[in-house]
């Protein structure tokens, strides 16, 4: 088979690493990919938003299956366009991807289909939003409706902070159109976890749960990032919590989208809060999570291509998960998520058994790899227990020595072991 992956981050590298193992895959392409993927795939210089060129490429190379990593092309309707061109694609349509692309759509959908989530109201008008916040008090959460690259959520500890967030979004248009509608929702307390599933229409096949660490610095301090590390499975999330989340959240979402006339195909990701009243949805994503994918896929024993094909064909895929744990630590450019330099040399690690390096933001400059993004690498390890996986991942990181161009969190997994 000829397989194409669309995207350029760590999540996509992780998929590429799995797909490259499949004996069914003859040619593996990634568009545009990154510097670290060259060993496993052919990187093609097409931007992930350039749907016309991607379709042209897929036809020219007789691509049998395309998998889309990031949310932005999904929201532009890349899956619809591939389907119209008779190309097999594992990704949700534009309408189904609204579950991630519009928070007001997602919230109204959850209300309609009785999916547990935080209480909320939607606003376009700043004065009305402020009156609601005055009534509800803090802590309270303000969310831009549209995609804002993970930055459109303000968890306000005080009323003043919440009122400011309303002004930023609705008056100063900090997120332009993505923030011209906002959702104001109840603050949920508890422990977060991510549950992803392969979904086709009303068939839902869950993966093992994962947890990511979104804050930049140790002890969950500092600004929110795309994710500074992750691990799977999650010891404090029981089989019962998972069964509840699959039945009452992911399955209801898949059924609801069928009922709405926009059946879902692809990866459905529940960003969930384990509250005293059980799991509740913080957000849905309509794609693989990053950096969760980098610690979940290494635990999958089956051929990932076969899983995608079976799910698309309406057959139950074989999903066997290793009885082990995976933990990954992100190495980010100094300064991230604020301004940072690109072009730094890539540290080299001595990789141990069952440890691995995933590239997220690297590029090949005349045969040398250099940094090319905020999150540059993820160093991951697999072991019998989470504690051992953690020790191994940090041991590998230590082999590169100190490097002022990068920083990483030293406490990935700490509060969960
Ligand atoms: P999101 O961009 O939707 O993933 O939100 C970013 C982060 O904000 C989440 O991972 C949570 O830590 C936090 N968050 C979002 N909504 C809520 C909520 N209703 N209650 C508490 N924390 C929240
Ligand atoms: N790790 C969160 C996300 O992929 O959105």
GROMACS .gro file of C-alpha atoms and ligand atoms in nm:
model
  445
    1UNK     CA    1   0.000   0.000   0.000
    2UNK     CA    2   0.089   0.362  -0.047
    3UNK     CA    3   0.009   0.563   0.264
    4UNK     CA    4   0.010   0.940   0.320
    5UNK     CA    5   0.017   1.114   0.658
    6UNK     CA    6  -0.072   1.483   0.667
    7UNK     CA    7   0.102   1.695   0.932
    8UNK     CA    8   0.444   1.783   1.071
    9UNK     CA    9   0.449   1.737   1.448
   10UNK     CA   10   0.535   1.476   1.709
   11UNK     CA   11   0.194   1.314   1.678
   12UNK     CA   12   0.254   1.260   1.307
   13UNK     CA   13   0.606   1.126   1.366
   14UNK     CA   14   0.461   0.882   1.613
   15UNK     CA   15   0.207   0.762   1.355
   16UNK     CA   16   0.481   0.737   1.094
   17UNK     CA   17   0.694   0.524   1.329
   18UNK     CA   18   0.405   0.277   1.369
   19UNK     CA   19   0.298   0.278   1.004
   20UNK     CA   20   0.654   0.218   0.890
   21UNK     CA   21   0.653  -0.113   1.081
   22UNK     CA   22   0.363  -0.248   0.876
   23UNK     CA   23   0.451  -0.504   0.614
   24UNK     CA   24   0.154  -0.382   0.414
   25UNK     CA   25   0.308  -0.040   0.357
   26UNK     CA   26   0.526  -0.012   0.049
   27UNK     CA   27   0.559   0.365   0.026
   28UNK     CA   28   0.503   0.593   0.322
   29UNK     CA   29   0.476   0.967   0.259
   30UNK     CA   30   0.428   1.255   0.498
   31UNK     CA   31   0.328   1.608   0.399
   32UNK     CA   32   0.506   1.820   0.493
   33UNK     CA   33   0.667   1.614   0.771
   34UNK     CA   34   0.973   1.720   0.968
   35UNK     CA   35   1.345   1.659   0.972
   36UNK     CA   36   1.322   1.355   1.197
   37UNK     CA   37   1.093   1.149   0.977
   38UNK     CA   38   1.330   1.085   0.690
   39UNK     CA   39   1.436   0.740   0.809
   40UNK     CA   40   1.083   0.609   0.799
   41UNK     CA   41   0.906   0.811   0.531
   42UNK     CA   42   0.942   1.036   0.230
   43UNK     CA   43   0.870   1.396   0.326
   44UNK     CA   44   0.679   1.586   0.059
   45UNK     CA   45   0.693   1.965   0.059
   46UNK     CA   46   0.318   2.030   0.057
   47UNK     CA   47   0.160   2.239   0.331
   48UNK     CA   48  -0.112   2.060   0.530
   49UNK     CA   49  -0.362   2.333   0.432
   50UNK     CA   50  -0.298   2.299   0.059
   51UNK     CA   51  -0.576   2.051  -0.011
   52UNK     CA   52  -0.560   2.084  -0.390
   53UNK     CA   53  -0.193   1.988  -0.400
   54UNK     CA   54  -0.246   1.705  -0.150
   55UNK     CA   55  -0.523   1.558  -0.366
   56UNK     CA   56  -0.310   1.596  -0.675
   57UNK     CA   57  -0.021   1.421  -0.500
   58UNK     CA   58  -0.246   1.141  -0.368
   59UNK     CA   59  -0.373   1.070  -0.718
   60UNK     CA   60  -0.032   1.088  -0.879
   61UNK     CA   61   0.122   0.844  -0.628
   62UNK     CA   62  -0.186   0.617  -0.612
   63UNK     CA   63  -0.220   0.669  -0.238
   64UNK     CA   64  -0.441   0.397  -0.087
   65UNK     CA   65  -0.496   0.558   0.251
   66UNK     CA   66  -0.450   0.910   0.389
   67UNK     CA   67  -0.447   0.993   0.761
   68UNK     CA   68  -0.477   1.354   0.875
   69UNK     CA   69  -0.304   1.463   1.197
   70UNK     CA   70  -0.386   1.828   1.278
   71UNK     CA   71  -0.722   1.997   1.332
   72UNK     CA   72  -0.685   2.296   1.098
   73UNK     CA   73  -0.716   2.104   0.768
   74UNK     CA   74  -1.004   1.899   0.913
   75UNK     CA   75  -1.191   2.220   0.980
   76UNK     CA   76  -1.131   2.330   0.624
   77UNK     CA   77  -1.296   2.010   0.500
   78UNK     CA   78  -0.995   1.809   0.381
   79UNK     CA   79  -1.181   1.480   0.442
   80UNK     CA   80  -1.482   1.591   0.237
   81UNK     CA   81  -1.254   1.692  -0.051
   82UNK     CA   82  -1.063   1.361  -0.044
   83UNK     CA   83  -1.390   1.167  -0.040
   84UNK     CA   84  -1.523   1.369  -0.336
   85UNK     CA   85  -1.203   1.276  -0.519
   86UNK     CA   86  -1.264   0.906  -0.437
   87UNK     CA   87  -0.960   0.888  -0.213
   88UNK     CA   88  -0.972   0.679   0.103
   89UNK     CA   89  -0.916   0.902   0.406
   90UNK     CA   90  -0.924   0.830   0.778
   91UNK     CA   91  -1.052   1.166   0.903
   92UNK     CA   92  -1.379   1.335   0.996
   93UNK     CA   93  -1.574   1.557   0.758
   94UNK     CA   94  -1.586   1.931   0.814
   95UNK     CA   95  -1.926   1.902   0.978
   96UNK     CA   96  -1.822   1.623   1.217
   97UNK     CA   97  -1.499   1.810   1.297
   98UNK     CA   98  -1.712   2.094   1.438
   99UNK     CA   99  -1.710   1.897   1.760
  100UNK     CA  100  -1.360   2.039   1.803
  101UNK     CA  101  -1.385   2.342   1.573
  102UNK     CA  102  -1.672   2.512   1.752
  103UNK     CA  103  -1.703   2.502   2.129
  104UNK     CA  104  -2.059   2.641   2.115
  105UNK     CA  105  -2.155   2.361   1.874
  106UNK     CA  106  -1.988   2.104   2.101
  107UNK     CA  107  -2.160   2.236   2.413
  108UNK     CA  108  -2.507   2.246   2.254
  109UNK     CA  109  -2.447   1.897   2.114
  110UNK     CA  110  -2.350   1.761   2.456
  111UNK     CA  111  -2.658   1.916   2.612
  112UNK     CA  112  -2.883   1.767   2.345
  113UNK     CA  113  -2.736   1.417   2.376
  114UNK     CA  114  -2.701   1.419   2.753
  115UNK     CA  115  -2.321   1.394   2.760
  116UNK     CA  116  -2.177   1.498   3.099
  117UNK     CA  117  -1.994   1.831   3.080
  118UNK     CA  118  -1.964   2.165   3.263
  119UNK     CA  119  -2.272   2.392   3.278
  120UNK     CA  120  -2.237   2.685   3.037
  121UNK     CA  121  -2.381   2.978   2.844
  122UNK     CA  122  -2.283   3.115   2.503
  123UNK     CA  123  -2.239   3.489   2.437
  124UNK     CA  124  -2.168   3.736   2.157
  125UNK     CA  125  -2.231   4.038   2.373
  126UNK     CA  126  -1.972   4.145   2.631
  127UNK     CA  127  -2.220   4.307   2.872
  128UNK     CA  128  -2.437   3.996   2.887
  129UNK     CA  129  -2.133   3.775   2.939
  130UNK     CA  130  -2.016   3.999   3.223
  131UNK     CA  131  -2.357   3.999   3.389
  132UNK     CA  132  -2.351   3.617   3.381
  133UNK     CA  133  -2.001   3.610   3.533
  134UNK     CA  134  -2.110   3.855   3.807
  135UNK     CA  135  -2.391   3.615   3.893
  136UNK     CA  136  -2.185   3.294   3.877
  137UNK     CA  137  -1.867   3.418   4.048
  138UNK     CA  138  -1.517   3.270   4.014
  139UNK     CA  139  -1.340   3.043   3.941
  140UNK     CA  140  -1.498   3.032   3.597
  141UNK     CA  141  -1.377   2.940   3.249
  142UNK     CA  142  -1.394   3.158   2.935
  143UNK     CA  143  -1.344   2.993   2.595
  144UNK     CA  144  -1.318   3.134   2.246
  145UNK     CA  145  -1.564   2.947   2.024
  146UNK     CA  146  -1.329   2.865   1.736
  147UNK     CA  147  -0.984   2.713   1.695
  148UNK     CA  148  -0.718   2.923   1.866
  149UNK     CA  149  -0.417   2.690   1.863
  150UNK     CA  150  -0.479   2.586   2.223
  151UNK     CA  151  -0.469   2.944   2.350
  152UNK     CA  152  -0.839   3.029   2.352
  153UNK     CA  153  -0.916   2.904   2.704
  154UNK     CA  154  -0.887   3.121   3.015
  155UNK     CA  155  -0.935   2.949   3.349
  156UNK     CA  156  -1.010   3.259   3.557
  157UNK     CA  157  -0.936   3.237   3.929
  158UNK     CA  158  -1.104   3.572   3.997
  159UNK     CA  159  -1.402   3.762   3.860
  160UNK     CA  160  -1.170   4.044   3.746
  161UNK     CA  161  -0.965   3.800   3.539
  162UNK     CA  162  -1.284   3.659   3.385
  163UNK     CA  163  -1.417   4.005   3.297
  164UNK     CA  164  -1.083   4.090   3.136
  165UNK     CA  165  -1.093   3.772   2.930
  166UNK     CA  166  -1.439   3.872   2.801
  167UNK     CA  167  -1.302   4.212   2.696
  168UNK     CA  168  -1.000   4.052   2.530
  169UNK     CA  169  -1.213   3.815   2.326
  170UNK     CA  170  -1.532   4.008   2.251
  171UNK     CA  171  -1.409   4.370   2.255
  172UNK     CA  172  -1.037   4.365   2.160
  173UNK     CA  173  -1.089   4.055   1.938
  174UNK     CA  174  -0.771   3.891   2.063
  175UNK     CA  175  -0.864   3.573   1.873
  176UNK     CA  176  -1.032   3.757   1.583
  177UNK     CA  177  -1.325   3.555   1.442
  178UNK     CA  178  -1.245   3.247   1.654
  179UNK     CA  179  -1.334   3.459   1.960
  180UNK     CA  180  -1.635   3.654   1.834
  181UNK     CA  181  -1.855   3.402   2.016
  182UNK     CA  182  -1.751   3.281   2.360
  183UNK     CA  183  -1.854   3.003   2.593
  184UNK     CA  184  -1.853   3.080   2.965
  185UNK     CA  185  -1.853   2.760   3.165
  186UNK     CA  186  -1.847   2.616   3.511
  187UNK     CA  187  -1.502   2.540   3.656
  188UNK     CA  188  -1.459   2.166   3.704
  189UNK     CA  189  -1.215   2.034   3.959
  190UNK     CA  190  -1.056   1.693   3.952
  191UNK     CA  191  -0.788   1.512   3.757
  192UNK     CA  192  -0.773   1.532   3.381
  193UNK     CA  193  -0.725   1.245   3.141
  194UNK     CA  194  -0.748   1.195   2.768
  195UNK     CA  195  -0.939   0.908   2.616
  196UNK     CA  196  -0.906   0.855   2.242
  197UNK     CA  197  -1.095   0.610   2.025
  198UNK     CA  198  -1.097   0.492   1.666
  199UNK     CA  199  -1.449   0.573   1.547
  200UNK     CA  200  -1.651   0.496   1.237
  201UNK     CA  201  -2.021   0.586   1.241
  202UNK     CA  202  -2.158   0.424   1.558
  203UNK     CA  203  -1.859   0.195   1.618
  204UNK     CA  204  -1.624   0.312   1.891
  205UNK     CA  205  -1.293   0.138   1.971
  206UNK     CA  206  -1.117   0.299   2.267
  207UNK     CA  207  -0.744   0.322   2.322
  208UNK     CA  208  -0.571   0.323   2.661
  209UNK     CA  209  -0.618   0.647   2.858
  210UNK     CA  210  -0.338   0.901   2.876
  211UNK     CA  211  -0.258   1.219   3.066
  212UNK     CA  212  -0.067   1.517   2.938
  213UNK     CA  213   0.102   1.801   3.124
  214UNK     CA  214  -0.003   2.131   2.971
  215UNK     CA  215   0.179   2.387   3.186
  216UNK     CA  216   0.529   2.490   3.086
  217UNK     CA  217   0.707   2.440   3.417
  218UNK     CA  218   0.739   2.188   3.701
  219UNK     CA  219   0.457   2.163   3.958
  220UNK     CA  220   0.208   2.271   3.688
  221UNK     CA  221   0.330   2.628   3.694
  222UNK     CA  222   0.374   2.876   3.412
  223UNK     CA  223   0.175   2.929   3.094
  224UNK     CA  224  -0.025   2.669   2.904
  225UNK     CA  225   0.159   2.496   2.621
  226UNK     CA  226   0.077   2.239   2.356
  227UNK     CA  227   0.182   1.976   2.613
  228UNK     CA  228   0.517   1.920   2.789
  229UNK     CA  229   0.493   1.548   2.845
  230UNK     CA  230   0.249   1.260   2.876
  231UNK     CA  231   0.207   0.906   2.990
  232UNK     CA  232  -0.025   0.610   2.944
  233UNK     CA  233  -0.211   0.434   3.091
  234UNK     CA  234  -0.327   0.645   3.389
  235UNK     CA  235  -0.312   0.459   3.723
  236UNK     CA  236  -0.589   0.661   3.892
  237UNK     CA  237  -0.836   0.603   3.607
  238UNK     CA  238  -1.006   0.268   3.667
  239UNK     CA  239  -1.171   0.024   3.428
  240UNK     CA  240  -1.507   0.152   3.554
  241UNK     CA  241  -1.418   0.514   3.472
  242UNK     CA  242  -1.313   0.407   3.126
  243UNK     CA  243  -1.625   0.201   3.067
  244UNK     CA  244  -1.839   0.494   3.182
  245UNK     CA  245  -1.651   0.735   2.955
  246UNK     CA  246  -1.677   0.508   2.654
  247UNK     CA  247  -2.048   0.441   2.703
  248UNK     CA  248  -2.170   0.778   2.820
  249UNK     CA  249  -1.934   1.009   2.638
  250UNK     CA  250  -1.764   0.866   2.328
  251UNK     CA  251  -2.047   0.632   2.221
  252UNK     CA  252  -2.311   0.898   2.282
  253UNK     CA  253  -2.108   1.144   2.075
  254UNK     CA  254  -2.072   0.897   1.787
  255UNK     CA  255  -2.446   0.815   1.801
  256UNK     CA  256  -2.536   1.183   1.828
  257UNK     CA  257  -2.334   1.276   1.521
  258UNK     CA  258  -2.509   0.995   1.329
  259UNK     CA  259  -2.845   1.136   1.440
  260UNK     CA  260  -2.734   1.485   1.329
  261UNK     CA  261  -2.664   1.348   0.982
  262UNK     CA  262  -2.285   1.388   1.007
  263UNK     CA  263  -2.143   1.047   1.106
  264UNK     CA  264  -1.792   1.056   1.244
  265UNK     CA  265  -1.492   0.875   1.100
  266UNK     CA  266  -1.152   0.924   1.256
  267UNK     CA  267  -1.008   0.965   1.602
  268UNK     CA  268  -1.242   1.101   1.864
  269UNK     CA  269  -1.056   1.244   2.161
  270UNK     CA  270  -1.230   1.314   2.491
  271UNK     CA  271  -1.044   1.562   2.710
  272UNK     CA  272  -1.207   1.454   3.035
  273UNK     CA  273  -1.213   1.566   3.398
  274UNK     CA  274  -1.252   1.300   3.665
  275UNK     CA  275  -1.484   1.493   3.899
  276UNK     CA  276  -1.651   1.377   4.220
  277UNK     CA  277  -1.961   1.318   4.008
  278UNK     CA  278  -1.772   1.105   3.753
  279UNK     CA  279  -1.599   1.185   3.423
  280UNK     CA  280  -1.710   1.503   3.244
  281UNK     CA  281  -1.603   1.648   2.911
  282UNK     CA  282  -1.370   1.947   2.908
  283UNK     CA  283  -1.331   1.936   2.532
  284UNK     CA  284  -1.363   1.708   2.235
  285UNK     CA  285  -1.091   1.689   1.975
  286UNK     CA  286  -1.151   1.521   1.642
  287UNK     CA  287  -0.796   1.388   1.590
  288UNK     CA  288  -0.510   1.221   1.772
  289UNK     CA  289  -0.389   1.418   2.075
  290UNK     CA  290  -0.039   1.556   2.093
  291UNK     CA  291   0.162   1.447   2.297
  292UNK     CA  292  -0.074   1.165   2.401
  293UNK     CA  293  -0.032   0.978   2.073
  294UNK     CA  294   0.342   0.954   2.136
  295UNK     CA  295   0.280   0.743   2.448
  296UNK     CA  296  -0.034   0.555   2.341
  297UNK     CA  297   0.065   0.418   2.000
  298UNK     CA  298   0.384   0.247   2.126
  299UNK     CA  299   0.156   0.033   2.347
  300UNK     CA  300  -0.051  -0.090   2.052
  301UNK     CA  301   0.057  -0.437   1.945
  302UNK     CA  302  -0.139  -0.451   1.620
  303UNK     CA  303  -0.060  -0.326   1.274
  304UNK     CA  304  -0.191   0.034   1.277
  305UNK     CA  305  -0.264   0.031   0.904
  306UNK     CA  306  -0.485  -0.274   0.949
  307UNK     CA  307  -0.667  -0.100   1.235
  308UNK     CA  308  -0.744   0.202   1.015
  309UNK     CA  309  -0.857  -0.021   0.727
  310UNK     CA  310  -1.078  -0.240   0.944
  311UNK     CA  311  -1.241   0.056   1.112
  312UNK     CA  312  -1.308   0.220   0.773
  313UNK     CA  313  -1.453  -0.108   0.639
  314UNK     CA  314  -1.692  -0.141   0.932
  315UNK     CA  315  -1.507  -0.445   1.073
  316UNK     CA  316  -1.404  -0.479   1.436
  317UNK     CA  317  -1.030  -0.413   1.443
  318UNK     CA  318  -0.801  -0.623   1.655
  319UNK     CA  319  -0.674  -0.397   1.932
  320UNK     CA  320  -0.430  -0.551   2.176
  321UNK     CA  321  -0.254  -0.324   2.422
  322UNK     CA  322   0.074  -0.415   2.581
  323UNK     CA  323   0.057  -0.462   2.956
  324UNK     CA  324   0.317  -0.190   3.008
  325UNK     CA  325   0.344   0.186   3.056
  326UNK     CA  326   0.485   0.459   2.838
  327UNK     CA  327   0.604   0.803   2.944
  328UNK     CA  328   0.734   1.087   2.727
  329UNK     CA  329   0.912   1.411   2.814
  330UNK     CA  330   0.906   1.704   2.572
  331UNK     CA  331   1.224   1.896   2.503
  332UNK     CA  332   1.121   2.253   2.415
  333UNK     CA  333   1.314   2.553   2.285
  334UNK     CA  334   1.422   2.792   2.562
  335UNK     CA  335   1.155   3.063   2.585
  336UNK     CA  336   0.863   2.850   2.461
  337UNK     CA  337   0.565   2.912   2.468
  338UNK     CA  338   0.683   3.274   2.439
  339UNK     CA  339   0.934   3.384   2.174
  340UNK     CA  340   1.220   3.142   2.109
  341UNK     CA  341   1.507   3.091   1.867
  342UNK     CA  342   1.508   2.831   1.592
  343UNK     CA  343   1.809   2.666   1.432
  344UNK     CA  344   1.973   2.517   1.744
  345UNK     CA  345   2.167   2.192   1.711
  346UNK     CA  346   1.966   1.881   1.805
  347UNK     CA  347   2.099   1.707   2.115
  348UNK     CA  348   2.195   1.348   2.071
  349UNK     CA  349   2.082   1.083   2.316
  350UNK     CA  350   2.199   0.732   2.386
  351UNK     CA  351   1.876   0.546   2.345
  352UNK     CA  352   1.816   0.246   2.574
  353UNK     CA  353   1.602  -0.060   2.501
  354UNK     CA  354   1.239   0.039   2.463
  355UNK     CA  355   1.313   0.408   2.460
  356UNK     CA  356   1.262   0.634   2.162
  357UNK     CA  357   1.289   0.989   2.033
  358UNK     CA  358   0.999   1.150   1.847
  359UNK     CA  359   1.061   1.464   1.644
  360UNK     CA  360   0.810   1.747   1.671
  361UNK     CA  361   0.990   2.058   1.550
  362UNK     CA  362   1.308   1.977   1.362
  363UNK     CA  363   1.427   2.041   1.010
  364UNK     CA  364   1.704   1.920   0.790
  365UNK     CA  365   1.940   2.200   0.699
  366UNK     CA  366   2.193   2.079   0.448
  367UNK     CA  367   2.214   1.734   0.606
  368UNK     CA  368   2.215   1.857   0.967
  369UNK     CA  369   1.908   1.853   1.187
  370UNK     CA  370   1.824   2.177   1.367
  371UNK     CA  371   1.536   2.293   1.585
  372UNK     CA  372   1.241   2.442   1.401
  373UNK     CA  373   0.966   2.490   1.657
  374UNK     CA  374   0.867   2.539   2.020
  375UNK     CA  375   0.835   2.174   2.103
  376UNK     CA  376   1.131   2.007   1.939
  377UNK     CA  377   1.155   1.645   2.058
  378UNK     CA  378   0.984   1.399   2.286
  379UNK     CA  379   1.196   1.142   2.462
  380UNK     CA  380   0.982   0.843   2.548
  381UNK     CA  381   1.030   0.512   2.723
  382UNK     CA  382   0.828   0.197   2.772
  383UNK     CA  383   0.859  -0.029   3.076
  384UNK     CA  384   0.661  -0.268   3.293
  385UNK     CA  385   0.552   0.013   3.526
  386UNK     CA  386   0.502   0.386   3.493
  387UNK     CA  387   0.775   0.449   3.749
  388UNK     CA  388   1.027   0.249   3.547
  389UNK     CA  389   0.920   0.419   3.225
  390UNK     CA  390   0.972   0.754   3.394
  391UNK     CA  391   1.316   0.660   3.523
  392UNK     CA  392   1.418   0.533   3.184
  393UNK     CA  393   1.295   0.842   2.994
  394UNK     CA  394   1.488   1.076   3.226
  395UNK     CA  395   1.796   0.854   3.211
  396UNK     CA  396   1.795   0.887   2.832
  397UNK     CA  397   1.750   1.265   2.857
  398UNK     CA  398   2.049   1.283   3.093
  399UNK     CA  399   2.272   1.119   2.833
  400UNK     CA  400   2.262   1.438   2.625
  401UNK     CA  401   2.400   1.653   2.909
  402UNK     CA  402   2.303   2.017   2.977
  403UNK     CA  403   2.197   2.232   2.688
  404UNK     CA  404   2.095   2.598   2.729
  405UNK     CA  405   1.897   2.597   2.406
  406UNK     CA  406   1.634   2.366   2.554
  407UNK     CA  407   1.430   2.304   2.866
  408UNK     CA  408   1.206   2.021   2.985
  409UNK     CA  409   0.986   1.941   3.282
  410UNK     CA  410   1.146   1.720   3.545
  411UNK     CA  411   0.815   1.602   3.692
  412UNK     CA  412   0.629   1.425   3.413
  413UNK     CA  413   0.415   1.159   3.579
  414UNK     CA  414   0.522   1.254   3.931
  415UNK     CA  415   0.180   1.308   4.086
  416UNK     CA  416   0.030   1.005   3.919
  417UNK     CA  417   0.270   0.733   4.026
  418LIG     P1  418  -0.858   2.317   2.625
  418LIG     O1  419  -0.781   2.412   2.538
  418LIG     O2  420  -1.004   2.316   2.600
  418LIG     O3  421  -0.793   2.183   2.632
  418LIG     O4  422  -0.843   2.374   2.773
  418LIG     C1  423  -0.716   2.395   2.826
  418LIG     C2  424  -0.715   2.356   2.970
  418LIG     O5  425  -0.800   2.443   3.044
  418LIG     C3  426  -0.770   2.217   2.999
  418LIG     O6  427  -0.677   2.117   2.978
  418LIG     C4  428  -0.806   2.230   3.144
  418LIG     O7  429  -0.691   2.217   3.225
  418LIG     C5  430  -0.854   2.372   3.153
  418LIG     N1  431  -1.002   2.377   3.149
  418LIG     C6  432  -1.080   2.391   3.039
  418LIG     N2  433  -1.210   2.392   3.073
  418LIG     C7  434  -1.215   2.375   3.206
  418LIG     C8  435  -1.322   2.367   3.302
  418LIG     N3  436  -1.449   2.378   3.267
  418LIG     N4  437  -1.288   2.352   3.433
  418LIG     C9  438  -1.159   2.344   3.470
  418LIG     N5  439  -1.054   2.351   3.386
  418LIG    C10  440  -1.081   2.367   3.255
  419LIG     N1  441  -0.292   1.721   2.422
  419LIG     C1  442  -0.404   1.799   2.389
  419LIG     C2  443  -0.435   1.810   2.249
  419LIG     O1  444  -0.386   1.737   2.164
  419LIG     O2  445  -0.516   1.896   2.215
   0.00000   0.00000   0.00000
